[in-house]
Amino acid sequence: MCGIVGYIGKLNAMGVIVDGLGRLEYRGYDSAGIVLFDDGGLLLAKNAGRLNVLAERLRHNPHHSAHLGIGHTRWATHGAPTDVNAHPHMGCDGRFAVVHNGIIENYNELRRELVACGHVFLSETDTEVIPHLLEELYEGDLPAAVQAAVKKLKGAFAIAVVSSDDPSMVVAYRQDSPLIIGLGQGESFLASDIPALLPYTRRTVVLDDGDLAVLKTEGVAFFRQGEAVQKDVMYVEWDEVAAEKAGFPHFMLKEIHEQPKALRDTLVGRVKGGGTNLAEEICLTKEAVASIGRIAIVACGTAYHAGLVGKALIEKLARIHVEVDVASEFRYRQPVLRREDLVIIVSQSGETADTLAALREAKRQGCRVVAITNVVGSSVSREGEHVMHTLAGPEIAVASTKAYTTQLAALTLIAIELGLARGTLTLERASGLLQGIKALPQHVSEILAQTEAIQAIAERLAQSEHAFFIGRGLDYAVALEGALKLKEISYIHAEAYAAGELKHGALALITEQTPVICLFTQPEIAEKMVSNVEVVRARGALTVAVSSCDESLTAAIAHHEIRIPKTDPLLAPILAVIPLQLLAYYAAVARGADVDKPRNLAKSVTVE
Ligand code: AGP
């Protein structure tokens, strides 16, 4: 949820760190700070507000002789976004500086103990206990002091530490919060996420929980509980442009337009002949599938909405009972799981705290776990028993788009494989679905070609403070995602309703010109949907149809219509959501909202 960057080497540390933080601002951006070792001591600069505020301050003194430092962009969890609460934090004597991502659950207790020893705290943060602990524990060996300090911490923490007593190193430690090491020539890097490293190195090491790393100019050493360990080096394939905006005004629009490629990349190699390769990839063999009792899909936000589509597909194609839970509820409701249950964890970032906790609960109860995530090396990716990566590439915008459609593609393949393995899906039907899946990237491109018309509708939507999304069956699951997109980036209050449910209350909110986005992709219930739309239209609603059904059905009831290509109704969610993403994007732009970094939100919610 926060961005961390550290550097030691021949370059100007300030430039490397500020540049890296800029590539991580999506992880949190309510304050920023940096510490550099220069002129024989640790120099600190930090402030509330965006990174550019800090960069402007630093411009006047570029610290060209500083070759060691750490930096941080913050998403506040403990303590308001103020200058004093910004990271890095230092102790009483300024010998240690620390940046932290996560939550220290026992910080109050530690703070009381340290105050009793005479330490003076300046901030309201949990993080500040760390430099004060280091002052107590340091005996000339910085890695040993960090190892001793983290033993006293409870919770989630990725930290980086520098000390004026030993400016030959940056020490990093990872527990339940991501941290990646970059290996250079005569220089070493660390960051919360890969984009910060790409301009400098593609050779990376993903730290595991309990890993301590000592970064020096000559290389990086890794330890666990004080013992040296070897770590695998991962070569990052992402090109730097892929992590930038590629000419689009916002990451979100770039990522919406990347969906044809993201779908192709996610599907390629997984669809072969009349089936999929999932029996090998995630062990969905006939025997394994035959033993599945029930399936639980657990996720948050957009990933949860993908899970709702996954439920419908698996129940229709494989006839297995599926429950879908938001992870923050699942982890505390003492879920009744059995060893023969399959738990599917869905998470773009692979670092969402509630989702990771759900994964651990499922493993604790002995269930088989399949994880669907977009980030290789993420906690979910490494802790999932079987992992299916959506190959959408880096998703930078806070609002998830290409991750959602590739999650749907992954869940569709799983549903098909389960159906084939259980004999509830014929080869012929499976082949038809797989042909339809292969055509989806082209269909998405056809919808994206309607951007101008969709933008015009969005600009009308932008004038409203409330909006409704309605649909039936799979369309209702997509309506939920459309409402989330609109509300989280345009700040328009948007709600999704099962269309048949409107008359049980929400209809009272439909007034003259209330925008109602109506989804029509499910032929067998299209007539019912027409009746539902007639009800809102009669009350003056502004109706916008997103439809692949016969135009005759919607011509009389929709003020505006966005046509999407016909496909198998089970595959329609991947297409129906594209106009909803564009409606949300252009409504947000029309309202002058900060599309990629909406207020109060962060890309990855790595704390509860
Ligand atoms: C999606 O647009 C939101 N930004 C948010 O709901 C997100 O989907 C949720 O936080 C889950 O994130 P994850 O997929 O990385 O676990």
Coordinates of C-alpha atoms and ligand atoms in Angstrom, one line a residue:
M1 CA 0.0 0.0 0.0
C2 CA 3.0 2.3 0.3
G3 CA 6.0 2.6 -2.1
I4 CA 9.5 1.9 -0.9
V5 CA 12.7 2.5 -2.9
G6 CA 16.3 2.0 -1.7
Y7 CA 19.7 2.5 -3.4
I8 CA 23.4 2.1 -2.9
G9 CA 25.9 2.5 -5.8
K10 CA 27.6 4.9 -8.1
L11 CA 24.6 7.0 -9.2
N12 CA 23.1 9.9 -7.5
A13 CA 20.9 8.2 -4.9
M14 CA 18.4 11.0 -4.9
G15 CA 17.7 10.8 -8.6
V16 CA 17.3 7.0 -8.5
I17 CA 15.0 7.1 -5.5
V18 CA 12.7 10.0 -6.6
D19 CA 12.4 8.4 -10.0
G20 CA 11.6 5.0 -8.5
L21 CA 9.0 6.5 -6.1
G22 CA 7.3 8.2 -9.0
R23 CA 6.8 4.8 -10.6
L24 CA 5.2 3.5 -7.4
E25 CA 3.0 6.4 -6.5
Y26 CA -0.1 4.4 -7.4
R27 CA 0.7 2.4 -4.2
G28 CA -0.1 5.3 -2.0
Y29 CA 0.4 9.0 -2.4
D30 CA -0.6 11.1 0.6
S31 CA 3.0 11.9 1.7
A32 CA 6.5 11.3 0.5
G33 CA 10.0 11.3 2.0
I34 CA 13.7 10.5 1.5
V35 CA 16.8 10.0 3.5
L36 CA 20.3 10.4 1.9
F37 CA 23.7 9.7 3.4
D38 CA 25.6 12.9 2.6
D39 CA 28.3 15.1 4.2
G40 CA 28.9 12.4 6.8
G41 CA 25.3 12.1 8.1
L42 CA 21.7 11.2 7.3
L43 CA 19.8 14.1 5.6
L44 CA 16.0 13.8 5.8
A45 CA 13.4 15.5 3.6
K46 CA 9.7 14.6 3.9
N47 CA 6.3 16.1 3.6
A48 CA 2.6 15.5 3.2
G49 CA 1.2 15.7 -0.3
R50 CA 2.4 14.1 -3.5
L51 CA 5.9 13.2 -4.5
N52 CA 6.2 16.2 -6.7
V53 CA 6.1 18.5 -3.6
L54 CA 9.1 16.6 -2.3
A55 CA 10.9 16.6 -5.6
E56 CA 10.5 20.4 -5.9
R57 CA 12.0 20.9 -2.5
L58 CA 15.0 18.6 -3.4
R59 CA 15.6 20.4 -6.7
H60 CA 17.3 23.2 -4.9
N61 CA 20.0 20.9 -3.4
P62 CA 20.5 17.8 -5.6
H63 CA 23.0 16.1 -3.1
H64 CA 25.2 14.9 -6.0
S65 CA 27.6 13.2 -3.6
A66 CA 24.9 11.0 -2.0
H67 CA 25.1 7.4 -3.2
L68 CA 23.1 5.8 -0.4
G69 CA 19.5 6.4 0.5
I70 CA 15.9 5.2 1.0
G71 CA 12.6 6.8 0.1
H72 CA 8.8 6.3 0.6
T73 CA 5.4 7.3 -0.7
R74 CA 2.7 6.6 1.9
W75 CA -1.0 5.6 2.1
A76 CA -1.9 6.5 5.6
T77 CA -2.9 3.7 8.0
H78 CA -1.7 5.0 11.4
G79 CA -1.7 8.8 11.8
A80 CA -3.0 11.4 9.4
P81 CA -1.1 12.3 6.2
T82 CA 1.1 15.0 7.7
D83 CA 4.7 16.1 7.4
V84 CA 5.7 14.5 10.7
N85 CA 3.9 11.3 10.0
A86 CA 5.6 10.9 6.6
H87 CA 8.3 8.4 6.3
P88 CA 11.3 7.9 6.7
H89 CA 11.3 8.0 10.5
M90 CA 14.4 8.5 12.6
G91 CA 15.0 7.8 16.3
C92 CA 16.2 10.2 19.0
D93 CA 19.8 10.6 17.8
G94 CA 19.3 10.5 14.0
R95 CA 21.7 7.6 13.5
F96 CA 19.0 5.4 11.9
A97 CA 16.3 6.0 9.3
V98 CA 13.5 3.6 8.4
V99 CA 10.8 3.3 5.8
H100 CA 8.0 0.8 6.2
N101 CA 5.1 -0.7 4.4
G102 CA 2.5 -2.6 6.4
I103 CA 1.1 -2.4 10.0
I104 CA 2.9 -3.1 13.3
E105 CA 0.1 -4.5 15.4
N106 CA 2.0 -4.2 18.8
Y107 CA 3.4 -0.7 18.3
N108 CA 1.5 0.8 21.2
E109 CA 3.1 -1.7 23.6
L110 CA 6.5 -1.2 22.1
R111 CA 6.1 2.6 22.2
R112 CA 5.2 2.5 25.9
E113 CA 8.3 0.5 26.6
L114 CA 10.6 2.8 24.6
V115 CA 9.1 5.9 26.1
A116 CA 9.7 4.4 29.6
C117 CA 13.4 4.1 28.5
G118 CA 13.5 7.8 27.7
H119 CA 12.8 7.7 24.0
V120 CA 10.9 10.7 22.6
F121 CA 8.4 10.1 19.7
L122 CA 7.5 12.7 17.2
S123 CA 4.8 11.0 15.1
E124 CA 1.6 9.1 15.5
T125 CA 2.8 6.3 13.3
D126 CA 3.4 2.6 14.2
T127 CA 6.6 2.8 12.1
E128 CA 8.5 5.1 14.4
V129 CA 9.0 2.4 17.0
I130 CA 11.6 0.8 14.6
P131 CA 14.4 3.4 14.7
H132 CA 14.0 3.8 18.4
L133 CA 14.3 0.0 18.8
L134 CA 17.4 0.1 16.7
E135 CA 19.0 2.6 19.0
E136 CA 18.4 0.1 21.9
L137 CA 19.6 -2.9 20.0
Y138 CA 22.5 -1.7 17.9
E139 CA 25.9 -2.9 18.9
G140 CA 27.9 -2.1 15.8
D141 CA 26.2 -4.7 13.5
L142 CA 23.3 -3.2 11.6
P143 CA 21.9 -6.4 10.1
A144 CA 22.0 -8.0 13.5
A145 CA 20.2 -5.0 15.1
V146 CA 17.5 -5.1 12.4
Q147 CA 17.1 -8.9 12.9
A148 CA 16.7 -8.4 16.6
A149 CA 14.3 -5.5 16.1
V150 CA 11.9 -7.3 13.8
K151 CA 11.7 -10.2 16.2
K152 CA 9.9 -7.8 18.5
L153 CA 7.4 -6.7 15.9
K154 CA 4.0 -8.3 15.2
G155 CA 2.1 -7.7 12.0
A156 CA 3.0 -7.0 8.4
F157 CA 6.2 -5.1 7.6
A158 CA 8.5 -4.5 4.6
I159 CA 11.2 -2.2 5.9
A160 CA 14.4 -0.6 4.7
V161 CA 17.0 0.8 7.1
V162 CA 20.1 3.0 6.7
S163 CA 22.5 4.2 9.4
S164 CA 25.0 7.0 9.5
D165 CA 27.1 4.6 11.7
D166 CA 27.5 2.3 8.7
P167 CA 26.9 3.9 5.3
S168 CA 28.1 0.9 3.4
M169 CA 24.7 -0.8 3.3
V170 CA 21.0 -0.7 3.1
V171 CA 19.3 -3.4 5.2
A172 CA 15.9 -4.7 4.2
Y173 CA 13.5 -7.1 5.8
R174 CA 10.2 -8.6 4.6
Q175 CA 7.3 -9.9 6.5
D176 CA 3.8 -10.1 4.9
S177 CA 4.4 -7.1 2.7
P178 CA 6.1 -7.1 -0.7
L179 CA 9.8 -6.2 -1.2
I180 CA 11.9 -6.8 -4.3
I181 CA 15.7 -6.5 -4.7
G182 CA 17.3 -5.3 -7.9
L183 CA 20.8 -6.5 -8.7
G184 CA 23.1 -4.1 -10.6
Q185 CA 26.8 -3.7 -11.5
G186 CA 28.4 -2.0 -8.6
E187 CA 25.0 -1.0 -7.3
S188 CA 22.0 -2.5 -5.6
F189 CA 18.4 -1.5 -5.5
L190 CA 15.2 -2.3 -3.5
A191 CA 11.6 -1.5 -4.2
S192 CA 8.0 -2.5 -3.2
D193 CA 7.3 -3.3 -6.9
I194 CA 9.0 -4.0 -10.2
P195 CA 8.4 -0.8 -12.2
A196 CA 10.7 1.2 -9.9
L197 CA 13.6 -1.2 -10.8
L198 CA 13.1 -1.5 -14.6
P199 CA 15.2 1.6 -15.7
Y200 CA 18.2 0.2 -13.9
T201 CA 18.1 -3.6 -13.8
R202 CA 16.0 -6.6 -14.8
R203 CA 17.7 -9.0 -12.4
T204 CA 15.5 -9.2 -9.3
V205 CA 15.1 -11.2 -6.2
V206 CA 11.7 -11.4 -4.5
L207 CA 12.1 -11.5 -0.8
D208 CA 10.1 -14.1 1.1
D209 CA 8.6 -13.6 4.6
G210 CA 11.5 -13.7 7.1
D211 CA 14.2 -12.7 4.6
L212 CA 16.7 -10.1 5.5
A213 CA 18.8 -8.5 2.7
V214 CA 22.0 -6.5 3.1
L215 CA 22.5 -4.3 0.0
K216 CA 26.0 -3.1 -0.8
T217 CA 27.8 -1.8 -3.9
E218 CA 29.4 -5.1 -4.4
G219 CA 26.2 -7.1 -4.2
V220 CA 23.4 -8.3 -1.9
A221 CA 23.6 -10.9 0.8
F222 CA 20.5 -12.7 2.1
F223 CA 19.8 -14.1 5.5
R224 CA 17.1 -15.9 7.5
Q225 CA 17.3 -15.9 11.3
G226 CA 21.0 -14.8 10.9
E227 CA 21.9 -17.7 8.6
A228 CA 23.1 -16.9 5.0
V229 CA 20.7 -18.2 2.3
Q230 CA 20.8 -18.3 -1.4
K231 CA 17.9 -16.7 -3.4
D232 CA 16.7 -17.3 -7.0
V233 CA 17.3 -14.4 -9.4
M234 CA 14.2 -13.6 -11.5
Y235 CA 14.8 -11.9 -14.9
V236 CA 11.9 -9.4 -15.5
E237 CA 10.5 -9.6 -19.0
W238 CA 8.3 -6.6 -18.7
D239 CA 9.6 -3.8 -20.9
E240 CA 9.9 -0.4 -19.3
V241 CA 7.2 1.1 -21.7
A242 CA 4.8 -1.6 -20.5
A243 CA 5.0 0.0 -17.1
E244 CA 4.5 3.5 -18.4
K245 CA 1.5 5.1 -20.1
A246 CA 2.5 4.3 -23.7
G247 CA 1.1 7.6 -24.8
F248 CA -2.3 7.3 -23.2
P249 CA -3.4 10.2 -20.9
H250 CA -3.9 7.8 -18.0
F251 CA -2.8 4.4 -17.0
M252 CA -6.5 3.3 -16.8
L253 CA -7.2 4.1 -20.5
K254 CA -4.0 2.4 -21.5
E255 CA -5.0 -0.7 -19.5
I256 CA -8.5 -0.7 -20.9
H257 CA -7.0 -0.7 -24.4
E258 CA -4.5 -3.4 -23.5
Q259 CA -7.3 -5.9 -22.9
P260 CA -7.2 -7.6 -26.3
K261 CA -3.5 -8.3 -25.8
A262 CA -4.0 -9.2 -22.1
L263 CA -6.7 -11.7 -23.0
R264 CA -4.5 -13.2 -25.8
D265 CA -1.5 -13.5 -23.5
T266 CA -3.6 -15.1 -20.7
L267 CA -5.3 -17.6 -23.1
V268 CA -2.3 -18.5 -25.2
G269 CA -0.9 -21.9 -24.4
R270 CA -3.9 -22.7 -22.2
V271 CA -6.4 -23.4 -24.9
K272 CA -5.3 -26.4 -27.0
G273 CA -7.3 -28.7 -29.2
G274 CA -10.7 -29.3 -27.7
G275 CA -9.7 -28.5 -24.1
T276 CA -7.2 -26.6 -21.9
N277 CA -3.9 -27.4 -20.3
L278 CA -5.2 -26.8 -16.7
A279 CA -4.9 -30.4 -15.7
E280 CA -1.1 -29.8 -15.8
E281 CA -1.0 -26.2 -14.8
I282 CA -3.2 -26.3 -11.7
C283 CA -3.6 -30.1 -11.3
L284 CA -7.2 -30.2 -12.5
T285 CA -6.9 -33.8 -13.4
K286 CA -9.9 -36.1 -13.6
E287 CA -9.1 -37.7 -10.3
A288 CA -8.5 -34.4 -8.6
V289 CA -11.7 -33.0 -9.9
A290 CA -13.7 -36.1 -9.0
S291 CA -12.8 -35.6 -5.4
I292 CA -13.9 -31.9 -5.2
G293 CA -16.8 -31.4 -2.8
R294 CA -17.6 -27.8 -3.1
I295 CA -15.8 -24.7 -4.4
A296 CA -15.3 -21.5 -2.5
I297 CA -14.1 -18.4 -4.4
V298 CA -12.7 -15.7 -2.2
A299 CA -11.6 -12.2 -3.2
C300 CA -12.1 -8.5 -2.7
G301 CA -13.6 -5.7 -4.9
T302 CA -13.3 -6.3 -8.6
A303 CA -11.8 -9.7 -8.1
Y304 CA -14.8 -10.6 -6.0
H305 CA -17.0 -9.5 -8.9
A306 CA -15.0 -11.8 -11.1
G307 CA -15.7 -14.6 -8.6
L308 CA -19.4 -14.1 -9.0
V309 CA -19.1 -14.7 -12.7
G310 CA -16.9 -17.7 -12.0
K311 CA -19.6 -19.2 -9.7
A312 CA -22.2 -19.0 -12.5
L313 CA -19.9 -20.5 -15.1
I314 CA -18.7 -23.4 -12.8
E315 CA -22.2 -24.2 -11.7
K316 CA -23.5 -24.2 -15.2
L317 CA -20.7 -26.1 -16.8
A318 CA -19.4 -28.4 -14.0
R319 CA -22.5 -28.6 -11.8
I320 CA -20.4 -28.1 -8.7
H321 CA -21.8 -26.0 -5.8
V322 CA -19.8 -22.7 -5.6
E323 CA -19.9 -20.1 -2.8
V324 CA -18.3 -16.7 -3.3
D325 CA -17.1 -14.6 -0.3
V326 CA -15.5 -11.3 0.2
A327 CA -12.2 -12.1 1.8
S328 CA -12.7 -9.7 4.7
E329 CA -15.8 -11.6 5.7
F330 CA -14.5 -15.1 4.9
R331 CA -11.5 -14.8 7.3
Y332 CA -13.6 -14.0 10.3
R333 CA -16.8 -16.1 9.8
Q334 CA -15.1 -19.4 10.8
P335 CA -15.9 -20.8 7.3
V336 CA -16.9 -24.5 7.3
L337 CA -14.5 -26.1 4.9
R338 CA -13.7 -29.7 4.2
R339 CA -10.5 -31.2 2.9
E340 CA -12.2 -32.1 -0.3
D341 CA -13.2 -28.5 -0.9
L342 CA -11.4 -26.4 -3.5
V343 CA -10.7 -22.8 -2.7
I344 CA -10.1 -20.4 -5.5
I345 CA -8.3 -17.2 -4.4
V346 CA -8.5 -14.3 -6.9
S347 CA -6.2 -11.2 -6.5
Q348 CA -4.7 -8.9 -9.1
S349 CA -1.9 -7.7 -6.8
G350 CA -1.5 -10.9 -4.9
E351 CA -0.9 -8.8 -1.8
T352 CA -4.4 -7.9 -0.6
A353 CA -4.2 -8.6 3.1
D354 CA -7.7 -10.0 3.5
T355 CA -7.4 -12.2 0.5
L356 CA -4.0 -13.5 1.6
A357 CA -5.5 -14.3 5.0
A358 CA -8.3 -16.2 3.4
L359 CA -5.7 -18.2 1.4
R360 CA -3.9 -19.1 4.6
E361 CA -7.2 -20.1 6.3
A362 CA -8.0 -22.4 3.5
K363 CA -4.6 -24.0 3.7
R364 CA -4.9 -24.3 7.5
Q365 CA -8.1 -26.3 7.0
G366 CA -6.4 -28.6 4.6
C367 CA -8.2 -27.5 1.4
R368 CA -6.7 -27.5 -2.0
V369 CA -6.0 -23.9 -3.1
V370 CA -5.9 -22.5 -6.6
A371 CA -4.7 -18.9 -6.8
I372 CA -5.4 -16.6 -9.7
T373 CA -3.2 -13.6 -9.6
N374 CA -1.5 -11.1 -12.0
V375 CA 1.8 -10.6 -10.1
V376 CA 4.4 -13.2 -10.4
G377 CA 6.3 -13.4 -7.1
S378 CA 3.5 -11.9 -5.1
S379 CA 2.5 -13.4 -1.8
V380 CA -0.6 -15.1 -3.2
S381 CA 1.5 -16.4 -6.1
R382 CA 4.0 -17.9 -3.7
E383 CA 1.7 -19.2 -1.1
G384 CA -1.0 -20.6 -3.4
E385 CA -0.7 -24.4 -3.8
H386 CA -1.5 -24.1 -7.5
V387 CA -1.2 -20.8 -9.3
M388 CA -2.7 -19.5 -12.5
H389 CA -1.2 -16.2 -13.5
T390 CA -3.3 -13.8 -15.5
L391 CA -0.8 -12.4 -17.9
A392 CA -2.2 -8.9 -18.1
G393 CA 1.1 -7.1 -17.4
P394 CA 1.5 -4.4 -14.8
E395 CA -1.9 -2.9 -13.8
I396 CA -1.0 0.6 -12.5
A397 CA -4.3 2.4 -12.4
V398 CA -6.1 1.9 -9.0
A399 CA -9.3 1.0 -10.9
S400 CA -8.9 -2.6 -12.1
T401 CA -9.8 -3.3 -15.7
K402 CA -7.6 -5.7 -17.6
A403 CA -7.1 -7.8 -14.5
Y404 CA -10.8 -8.3 -14.3
T405 CA -11.3 -9.5 -17.8
T406 CA -8.3 -11.8 -17.6
Q407 CA -9.6 -13.1 -14.3
L408 CA -12.9 -13.9 -16.1
A409 CA -10.9 -15.7 -18.9
A410 CA -9.0 -17.7 -16.3
L411 CA -12.3 -18.7 -14.4
T412 CA -13.9 -19.6 -17.7
L413 CA -11.1 -22.0 -18.6
I414 CA -11.3 -23.5 -15.1
A415 CA -15.1 -24.0 -15.5
I416 CA -14.6 -25.6 -18.9
E417 CA -11.9 -27.9 -17.5
L418 CA -13.9 -28.9 -14.5
G419 CA -16.9 -29.6 -16.8
L420 CA -14.8 -31.8 -19.1
A421 CA -13.2 -33.6 -16.2
R422 CA -16.6 -34.3 -14.6
G423 CA -18.3 -35.2 -17.9
T424 CA -21.0 -32.6 -17.4
L425 CA -19.7 -30.7 -20.5
T426 CA -19.6 -32.3 -23.9
L427 CA -16.5 -32.0 -26.0
E428 CA -18.6 -30.3 -28.6
R429 CA -19.9 -27.7 -26.2
A430 CA -16.5 -27.1 -24.8
S431 CA -15.1 -26.7 -28.3
G432 CA -17.7 -24.1 -29.1
L433 CA -16.9 -22.2 -25.9
L434 CA -13.1 -22.3 -26.6
Q435 CA -13.7 -21.0 -30.1
G436 CA -15.7 -18.2 -28.7
I437 CA -12.9 -17.5 -26.2
K438 CA -10.3 -17.2 -28.9
A439 CA -12.5 -14.6 -30.7
L440 CA -12.9 -12.4 -27.6
P441 CA -9.8 -10.2 -28.1
Q442 CA -11.1 -9.2 -31.5
H443 CA -14.5 -8.6 -30.1
V444 CA -13.0 -6.4 -27.4
S445 CA -11.2 -4.4 -30.1
E446 CA -14.5 -3.9 -31.9
I447 CA -16.1 -2.4 -28.8
L448 CA -13.0 -0.2 -28.2
A449 CA -13.6 1.2 -31.7
Q450 CA -16.9 2.7 -30.4
T451 CA -15.0 4.8 -27.8
E452 CA -16.1 8.2 -29.2
A453 CA -19.8 7.3 -29.0
I454 CA -19.4 5.9 -25.5
Q455 CA -17.5 9.0 -24.4
A456 CA -20.5 11.1 -25.4
I457 CA -22.8 9.0 -23.2
A458 CA -20.3 9.2 -20.4
E459 CA -20.3 13.0 -20.6
R460 CA -24.0 13.0 -20.0
L461 CA -23.6 10.5 -17.1
A462 CA -21.0 12.9 -15.6
Q463 CA -23.7 15.4 -15.0
S464 CA -25.5 13.1 -12.5
E465 CA -24.7 12.5 -8.9
H466 CA -26.4 9.1 -8.9
A467 CA -26.6 6.2 -11.3
F468 CA -27.9 2.6 -11.4
F469 CA -26.6 -0.5 -13.2
I470 CA -29.2 -3.3 -13.7
G471 CA -29.0 -6.7 -15.1
R472 CA -30.2 -10.3 -14.6
G473 CA -28.1 -13.4 -14.2
L474 CA -24.5 -12.9 -15.4
D475 CA -25.4 -9.4 -16.3
Y476 CA -26.1 -8.6 -12.7
A477 CA -22.6 -9.7 -11.8
V478 CA -21.2 -7.4 -14.5
A479 CA -23.5 -4.6 -13.3
L480 CA -21.8 -4.8 -9.9
E481 CA -18.4 -4.3 -11.5
G482 CA -19.7 -1.4 -13.6
A483 CA -21.1 0.4 -10.6
L484 CA -17.8 0.0 -8.7
K485 CA -15.8 1.4 -11.7
L486 CA -18.0 4.4 -11.9
K487 CA -18.1 5.2 -8.2
E488 CA -14.4 4.7 -7.5
I489 CA -13.1 7.0 -10.1
S490 CA -15.8 9.5 -10.9
Y491 CA -17.2 9.8 -7.4
I492 CA -20.7 9.5 -8.7
H493 CA -22.8 7.4 -6.3
A494 CA -23.5 4.3 -8.3
E495 CA -25.4 1.1 -7.3
A496 CA -26.0 -2.2 -9.1
Y497 CA -29.3 -4.0 -8.8
A498 CA -30.6 -7.4 -9.9
A499 CA -33.1 -5.9 -12.4
G500 CA -36.0 -8.0 -10.9
E501 CA -35.2 -6.5 -7.5
L502 CA -35.7 -2.8 -8.3
K503 CA -39.4 -2.9 -7.5
H504 CA -38.6 -4.1 -4.0
G505 CA -37.4 -0.7 -2.9
A506 CA -34.7 0.9 -5.1
L507 CA -37.4 2.1 -7.6
A508 CA -38.2 4.8 -5.1
L509 CA -34.9 6.4 -6.1
I510 CA -35.6 6.5 -9.8
T511 CA -36.5 10.1 -10.8
E512 CA -36.5 12.2 -13.9
Q513 CA -33.3 11.7 -15.8
T514 CA -31.7 9.3 -13.3
P515 CA -29.2 7.3 -15.5
V516 CA -29.9 3.6 -15.5
I517 CA -27.3 1.4 -17.4
C518 CA -29.1 -1.7 -18.5
L519 CA -27.3 -4.9 -19.5
F520 CA -28.8 -7.2 -22.2
T521 CA -26.5 -10.1 -23.0
Q522 CA -28.5 -13.1 -21.7
P523 CA -31.2 -14.0 -24.4
E524 CA -33.1 -16.4 -22.2
I525 CA -34.1 -13.6 -19.8
A526 CA -34.1 -10.6 -22.2
E527 CA -37.8 -10.3 -22.2
K528 CA -37.9 -10.1 -18.4
M529 CA -35.2 -7.4 -18.7
V530 CA -37.3 -5.4 -21.1
S531 CA -40.1 -5.3 -18.6
N532 CA -37.7 -4.1 -15.9
V533 CA -36.4 -1.4 -18.1
E534 CA -39.9 -0.2 -19.1
V535 CA -40.6 0.3 -15.4
V536 CA -37.7 2.7 -14.9
R537 CA -38.2 4.4 -18.2
A538 CA -41.8 5.1 -17.2
R539 CA -40.5 7.0 -14.3
G540 CA -38.3 9.2 -16.4
A541 CA -35.0 7.4 -16.1
L542 CA -32.3 8.0 -18.7
T543 CA -31.8 4.5 -20.0
V544 CA -28.6 3.3 -21.6
A545 CA -28.6 -0.2 -23.0
V546 CA -25.4 -2.3 -23.3
S547 CA -26.7 -5.1 -25.5
S548 CA -25.8 -8.0 -27.7
C549 CA -29.5 -9.1 -28.0
D550 CA -31.8 -8.2 -30.8
E551 CA -32.0 -4.5 -31.4
S552 CA -35.8 -4.8 -31.6
L553 CA -35.8 -5.6 -27.9
T554 CA -34.2 -2.3 -26.8
A555 CA -35.0 0.2 -29.5
A556 CA -38.1 1.4 -27.8
I557 CA -36.8 1.5 -24.2
A558 CA -33.3 2.7 -24.5
H559 CA -32.4 6.4 -24.9
H560 CA -28.9 5.3 -25.8
E561 CA -27.6 1.9 -26.9
I562 CA -24.1 0.5 -27.0
R563 CA -24.0 -2.6 -29.1
I564 CA -21.5 -5.3 -28.3
P565 CA -20.6 -8.3 -30.5
K566 CA -22.7 -11.5 -30.1
T567 CA -20.9 -14.3 -28.3
D568 CA -21.9 -17.3 -26.2
P569 CA -23.9 -15.8 -23.3
L570 CA -21.4 -17.4 -20.9
L571 CA -18.6 -15.4 -22.4
A572 CA -20.6 -12.2 -22.6
P573 CA -19.4 -10.7 -19.3
I574 CA -15.9 -10.2 -20.7
L575 CA -17.4 -8.0 -23.5
A576 CA -20.2 -6.3 -21.5
V577 CA -17.8 -4.8 -19.0
I578 CA -15.7 -2.9 -21.7
P579 CA -18.3 -0.2 -22.3
L580 CA -18.8 0.1 -18.5
Q581 CA -15.1 0.7 -18.0
L582 CA -15.1 3.3 -20.7
L583 CA -18.2 5.0 -19.3
A584 CA -16.6 5.2 -15.9
Y585 CA -13.3 6.5 -17.4
Y586 CA -14.8 9.3 -19.5
A587 CA -17.3 10.3 -16.8
A588 CA -14.3 10.7 -14.4
V589 CA -12.4 12.7 -17.0
A590 CA -15.4 14.9 -17.6
R591 CA -15.6 15.6 -13.9
G592 CA -11.9 16.4 -13.6
A593 CA -11.3 13.5 -11.2
D594 CA -7.8 12.0 -10.7
V595 CA -8.5 8.9 -12.7
D596 CA -5.4 6.8 -11.9
K597 CA -5.2 7.9 -8.3
P598 CA -8.8 8.3 -6.9
R599 CA -9.1 9.9 -3.5
N600 CA -8.8 7.7 -0.4
L601 CA -7.9 4.6 -2.5
A602 CA -4.7 2.7 -3.2
K603 CA -3.8 0.1 -5.7
S604 CA -3.1 -2.7 -3.3
V605 CA -4.7 -2.8 0.1
T606 CA -2.0 -4.7 2.0
V607 CA -3.4 -4.0 5.4
E608 CA -6.8 -4.9 6.9
Ligands
AGP1 C1 -10.9 -2.4 -8.3 O1 -11.1 -1.4 -9.3 C2 -10.5 -1.8 -6.9 N1 -9.4 -0.9 -7.1 C3 -10.4 -2.8 -5.8 O2 -11.7 -3.2 -5.5 C4 -9.6 -4.1 -6.0 O3 -10.2 -4.9 -7.0 C5 -9.5 -4.8 -4.7 O4 -8.8 -4.0 -3.8 C6 -8.8 -6.2 -4.8 O5 -7.5 -6.1 -5.2 P1 -6.6 -7.4 -5.6 O6 -7.3 -7.9 -6.9 O7 -5.3 -6.8 -5.9 O8 -6.7 -8.3 -4.5

